[in-house]
Coordinates of C-alpha atoms in Angstrom, one line a residue:
X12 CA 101.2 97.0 95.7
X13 CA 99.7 93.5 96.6
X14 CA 103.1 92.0 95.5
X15 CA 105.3 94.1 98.1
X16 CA 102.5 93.2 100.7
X17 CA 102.7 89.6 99.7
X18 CA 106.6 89.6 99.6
X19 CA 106.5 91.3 103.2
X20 CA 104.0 88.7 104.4
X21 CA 106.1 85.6 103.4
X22 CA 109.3 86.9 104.8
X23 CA 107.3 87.1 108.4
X24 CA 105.7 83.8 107.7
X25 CA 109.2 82.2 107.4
X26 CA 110.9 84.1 109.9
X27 CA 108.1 83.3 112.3
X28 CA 108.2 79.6 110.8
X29 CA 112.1 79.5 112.1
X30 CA 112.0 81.3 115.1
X31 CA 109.6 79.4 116.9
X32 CA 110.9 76.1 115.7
X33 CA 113.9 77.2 117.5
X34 CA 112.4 78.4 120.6
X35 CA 109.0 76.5 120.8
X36 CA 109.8 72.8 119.6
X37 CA 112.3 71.4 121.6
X38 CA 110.5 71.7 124.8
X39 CA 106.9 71.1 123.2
X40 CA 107.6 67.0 123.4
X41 CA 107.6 67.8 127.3
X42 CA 104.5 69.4 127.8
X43 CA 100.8 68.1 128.6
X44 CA 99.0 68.2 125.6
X45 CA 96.7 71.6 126.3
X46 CA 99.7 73.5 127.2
X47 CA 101.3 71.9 123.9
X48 CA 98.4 73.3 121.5
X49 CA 99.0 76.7 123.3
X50 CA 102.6 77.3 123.2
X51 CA 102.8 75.9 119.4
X52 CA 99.4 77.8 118.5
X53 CA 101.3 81.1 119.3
X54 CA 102.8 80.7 115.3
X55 CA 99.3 80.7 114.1
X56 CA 98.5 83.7 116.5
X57 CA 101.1 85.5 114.8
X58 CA 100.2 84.5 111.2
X59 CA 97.0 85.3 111.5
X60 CA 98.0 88.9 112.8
X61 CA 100.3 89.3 110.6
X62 CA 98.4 88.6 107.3
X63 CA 95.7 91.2 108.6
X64 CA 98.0 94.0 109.4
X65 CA 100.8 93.8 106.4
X66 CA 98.4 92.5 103.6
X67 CA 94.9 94.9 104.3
X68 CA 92.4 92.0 105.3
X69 CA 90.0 92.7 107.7
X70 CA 88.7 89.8 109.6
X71 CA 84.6 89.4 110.3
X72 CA 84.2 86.0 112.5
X73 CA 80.4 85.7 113.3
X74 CA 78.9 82.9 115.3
X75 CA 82.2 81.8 118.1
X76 CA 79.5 82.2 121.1
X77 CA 77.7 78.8 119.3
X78 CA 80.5 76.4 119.9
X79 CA 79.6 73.9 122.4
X80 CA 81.5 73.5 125.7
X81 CA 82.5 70.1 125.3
X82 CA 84.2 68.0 122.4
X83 CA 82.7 68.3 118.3
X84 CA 84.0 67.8 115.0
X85 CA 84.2 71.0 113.2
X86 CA 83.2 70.5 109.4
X87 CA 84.5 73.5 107.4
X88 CA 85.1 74.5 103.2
X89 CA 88.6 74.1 101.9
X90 CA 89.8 76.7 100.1
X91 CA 93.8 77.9 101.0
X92 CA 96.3 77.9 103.7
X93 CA 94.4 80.4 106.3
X94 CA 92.1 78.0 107.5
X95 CA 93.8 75.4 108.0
X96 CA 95.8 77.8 110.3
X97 CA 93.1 79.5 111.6
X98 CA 90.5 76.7 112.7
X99 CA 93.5 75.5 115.2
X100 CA 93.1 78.4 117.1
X101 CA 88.7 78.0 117.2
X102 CA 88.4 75.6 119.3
X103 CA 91.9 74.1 120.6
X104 CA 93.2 71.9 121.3
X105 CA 92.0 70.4 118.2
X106 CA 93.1 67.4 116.1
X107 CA 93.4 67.8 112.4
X108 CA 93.1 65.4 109.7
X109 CA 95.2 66.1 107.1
X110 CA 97.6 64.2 104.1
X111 CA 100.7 62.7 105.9
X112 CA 103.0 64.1 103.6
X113 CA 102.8 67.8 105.3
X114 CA 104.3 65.9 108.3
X115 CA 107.7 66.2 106.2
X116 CA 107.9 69.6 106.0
X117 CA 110.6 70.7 107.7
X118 CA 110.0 72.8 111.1
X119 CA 106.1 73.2 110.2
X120 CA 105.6 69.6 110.0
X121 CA 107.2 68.9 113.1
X122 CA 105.3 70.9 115.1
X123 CA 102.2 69.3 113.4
X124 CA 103.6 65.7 114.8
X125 CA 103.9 67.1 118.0
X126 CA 99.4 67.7 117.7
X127 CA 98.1 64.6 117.6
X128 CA 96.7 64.9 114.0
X129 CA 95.7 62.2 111.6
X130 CA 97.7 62.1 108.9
X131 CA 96.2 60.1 106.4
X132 CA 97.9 58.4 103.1
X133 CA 95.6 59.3 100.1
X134 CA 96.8 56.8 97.9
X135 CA 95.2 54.2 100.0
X136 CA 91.6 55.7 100.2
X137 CA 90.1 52.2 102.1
X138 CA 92.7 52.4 104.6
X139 CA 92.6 55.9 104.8
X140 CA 88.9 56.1 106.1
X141 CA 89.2 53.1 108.4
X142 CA 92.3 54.8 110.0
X143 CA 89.8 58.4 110.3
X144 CA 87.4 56.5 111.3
X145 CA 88.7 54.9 114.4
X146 CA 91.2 57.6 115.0
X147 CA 88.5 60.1 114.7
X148 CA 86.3 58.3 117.4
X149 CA 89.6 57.9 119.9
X150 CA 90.0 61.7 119.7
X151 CA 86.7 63.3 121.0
X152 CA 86.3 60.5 123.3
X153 CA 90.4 62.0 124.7
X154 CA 88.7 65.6 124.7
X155 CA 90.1 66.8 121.5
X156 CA 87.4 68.4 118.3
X157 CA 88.1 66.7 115.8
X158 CA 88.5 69.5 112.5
X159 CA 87.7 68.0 109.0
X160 CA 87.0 69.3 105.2
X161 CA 85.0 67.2 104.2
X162 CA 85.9 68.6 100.4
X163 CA 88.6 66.6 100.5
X164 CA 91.3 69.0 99.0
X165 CA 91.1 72.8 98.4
X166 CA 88.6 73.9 96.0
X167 CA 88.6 77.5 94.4
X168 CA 86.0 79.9 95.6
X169 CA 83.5 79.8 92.9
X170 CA 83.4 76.1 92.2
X171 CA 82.2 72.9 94.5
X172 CA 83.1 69.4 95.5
X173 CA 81.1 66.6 96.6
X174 CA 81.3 66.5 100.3
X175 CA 82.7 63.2 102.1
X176 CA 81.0 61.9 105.2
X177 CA 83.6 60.9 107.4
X178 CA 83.3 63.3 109.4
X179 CA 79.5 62.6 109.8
X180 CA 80.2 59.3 110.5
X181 CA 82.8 59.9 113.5
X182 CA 80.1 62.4 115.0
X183 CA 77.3 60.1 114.3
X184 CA 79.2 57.1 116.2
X185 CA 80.3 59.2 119.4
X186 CA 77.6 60.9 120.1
X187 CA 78.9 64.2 119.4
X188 CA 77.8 67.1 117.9
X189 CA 78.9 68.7 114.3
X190 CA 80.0 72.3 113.7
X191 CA 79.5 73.5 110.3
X192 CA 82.1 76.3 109.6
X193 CA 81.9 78.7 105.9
X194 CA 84.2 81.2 105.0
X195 CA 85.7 82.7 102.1
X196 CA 89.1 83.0 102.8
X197 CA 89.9 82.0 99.3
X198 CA 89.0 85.1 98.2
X199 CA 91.7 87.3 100.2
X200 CA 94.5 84.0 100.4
X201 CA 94.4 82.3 96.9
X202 CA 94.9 78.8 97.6
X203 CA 97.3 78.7 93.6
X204 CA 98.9 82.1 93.7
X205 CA 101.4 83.6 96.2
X206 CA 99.9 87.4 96.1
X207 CA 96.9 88.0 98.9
X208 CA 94.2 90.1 98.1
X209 CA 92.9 92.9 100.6
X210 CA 89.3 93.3 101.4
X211 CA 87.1 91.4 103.7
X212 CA 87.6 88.0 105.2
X213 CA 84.4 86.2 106.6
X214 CA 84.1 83.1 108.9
X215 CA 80.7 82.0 110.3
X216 CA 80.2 79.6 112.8
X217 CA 76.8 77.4 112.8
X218 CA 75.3 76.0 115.7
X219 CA 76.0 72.5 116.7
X220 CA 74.1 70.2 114.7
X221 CA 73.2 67.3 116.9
X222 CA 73.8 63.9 115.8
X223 CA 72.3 61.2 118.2
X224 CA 69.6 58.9 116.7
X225 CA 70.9 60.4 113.3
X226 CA 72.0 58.9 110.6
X227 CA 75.7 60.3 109.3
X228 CA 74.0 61.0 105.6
X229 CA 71.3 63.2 107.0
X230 CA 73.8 65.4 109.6
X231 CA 76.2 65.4 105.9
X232 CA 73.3 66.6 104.1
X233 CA 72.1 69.2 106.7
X234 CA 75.9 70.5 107.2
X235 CA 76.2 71.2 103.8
X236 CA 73.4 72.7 102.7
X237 CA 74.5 75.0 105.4
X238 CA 77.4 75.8 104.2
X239 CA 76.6 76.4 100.9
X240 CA 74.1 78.6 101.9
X241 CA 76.1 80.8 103.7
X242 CA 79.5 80.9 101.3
X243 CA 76.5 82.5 98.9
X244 CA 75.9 85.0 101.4
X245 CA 79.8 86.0 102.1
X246 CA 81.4 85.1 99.0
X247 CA 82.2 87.8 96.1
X248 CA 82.4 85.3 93.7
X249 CA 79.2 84.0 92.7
X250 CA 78.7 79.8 93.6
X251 CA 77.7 77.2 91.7
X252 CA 74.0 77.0 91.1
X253 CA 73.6 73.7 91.6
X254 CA 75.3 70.1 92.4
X255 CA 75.7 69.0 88.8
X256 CA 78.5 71.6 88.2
X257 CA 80.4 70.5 91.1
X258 CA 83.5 68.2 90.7
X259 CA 82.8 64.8 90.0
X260 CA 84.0 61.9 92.1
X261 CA 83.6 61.4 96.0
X262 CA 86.1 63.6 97.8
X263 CA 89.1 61.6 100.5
X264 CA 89.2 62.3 103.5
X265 CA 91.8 65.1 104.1

């Protein structure tokens, strides 16, 4: 059964993929960019919609009334696809720092051009966080939330990855506030296998965690705890009990 749902999801996906490339991109370049983020946003709209109806998830999203009115950088766990599709639609318009290389993916890419992201090049990690850094800054200080895993790449539900504090840093040096974000949307949307899962999908939203007169390793160290204390709370499957089983190595910035 989860492979007909999965197999109905993906044709959506694509055919919602295709039809607004067709209809929303071309004017998209004209636009402001608020009206921008909503006219392309209406693909994640539909994904999200669609992956609840056709492949049995039900969402629970506790915690939206706690994001600030004004510009933050949103510091969520990486786990799959949904999130990254998802967290646009939390707080828009929002700028997203990902790995340049989803900028060639036809249509989808496109449209991600089209956002403002920063699109960094792993492969040169120094340059990389010099580019997220100042980038970063240049964003809130526009009006955009800035949205970063600070994991660095997806990581299974179950297991953990030291956290990078760029994101820290960028919110440390504008003033701005963090938003720590836990889910486990691993769980329903494996991040290495094509068939969903039903059941229930959680997202909680933290309140802002302030970050004037702070250094970036304390707000890091206060986000994270955070988070890992609530993924124990909403995950099914059980976290790591402590750092040492985590990944080794300090995570890019993604």
């Amino acid at each position: 059964m989860n492979v007909i749902r999965s197999t109905v999801f993906y044709i959506g996906y694509f055919l919602a993929m295709l039809i607004c490339g067709v209809l929303f991109l071309p004017p998209s370049p004209f636009l402001p960019l608020a009206h921008r983020y909503r006219l392309l946003n209406l693909y994640n709209h539909f994904i999200i919609a669609w992956f609840r109806l056709i492949c049995g998830v039900r969402y629970e999203v506790h915690g939206r009334e706690r994001l600030p009115d004004g510009p933050c950088v949103l510091l969520a766990n990486h786990q799959c696809e949904w999130e990254t599709v998802y967290l646009q639609l939390l707080k828009p318009p929002v700028c997203t720092v990902l790995k340049k290389e989803l900028l060639n993916i036809p249509i989808f890419g496109w449209g991600l051009r089209l956002l403002h992201p920063i699109a960094l090049d792993r492969s040169k990690p120094a340059r990389a966080m010099k580019q997220v850094l100042t980038q970063g800054k240049q964003r809130l200080e526009e009006g955009l939330s800035v949205l970063i895993f600070p994991e660095g790449t997806r990581v299974e539900p179950g297991h953990r990855r030291r956290y990078n504090k760029s994101g820290a840093v960028i919110a440390c040096r504008a003033g701005m506030p963090v938003v720590p974000v836990a889910h486990n949307a691993g769980e329903r949307w494996p991040g290495r296998h094509w068939v969903k899962r039903p059941g229930r999908l959680t997202v909680v939203v933290g309140e802002p965690i302030e970050t004037v007169g702070r250094s970036a390793e304390e707000v890091l160290a206060e986000t994270e705890a955070w988070i890992e204390a609530r993924l124990a709370e909403i995950s099914e499957v059980p976290r790591p009990r402590d750092e040492r089983q985590a990944a080794g190595g300090e995570a890019q910035p993604s």
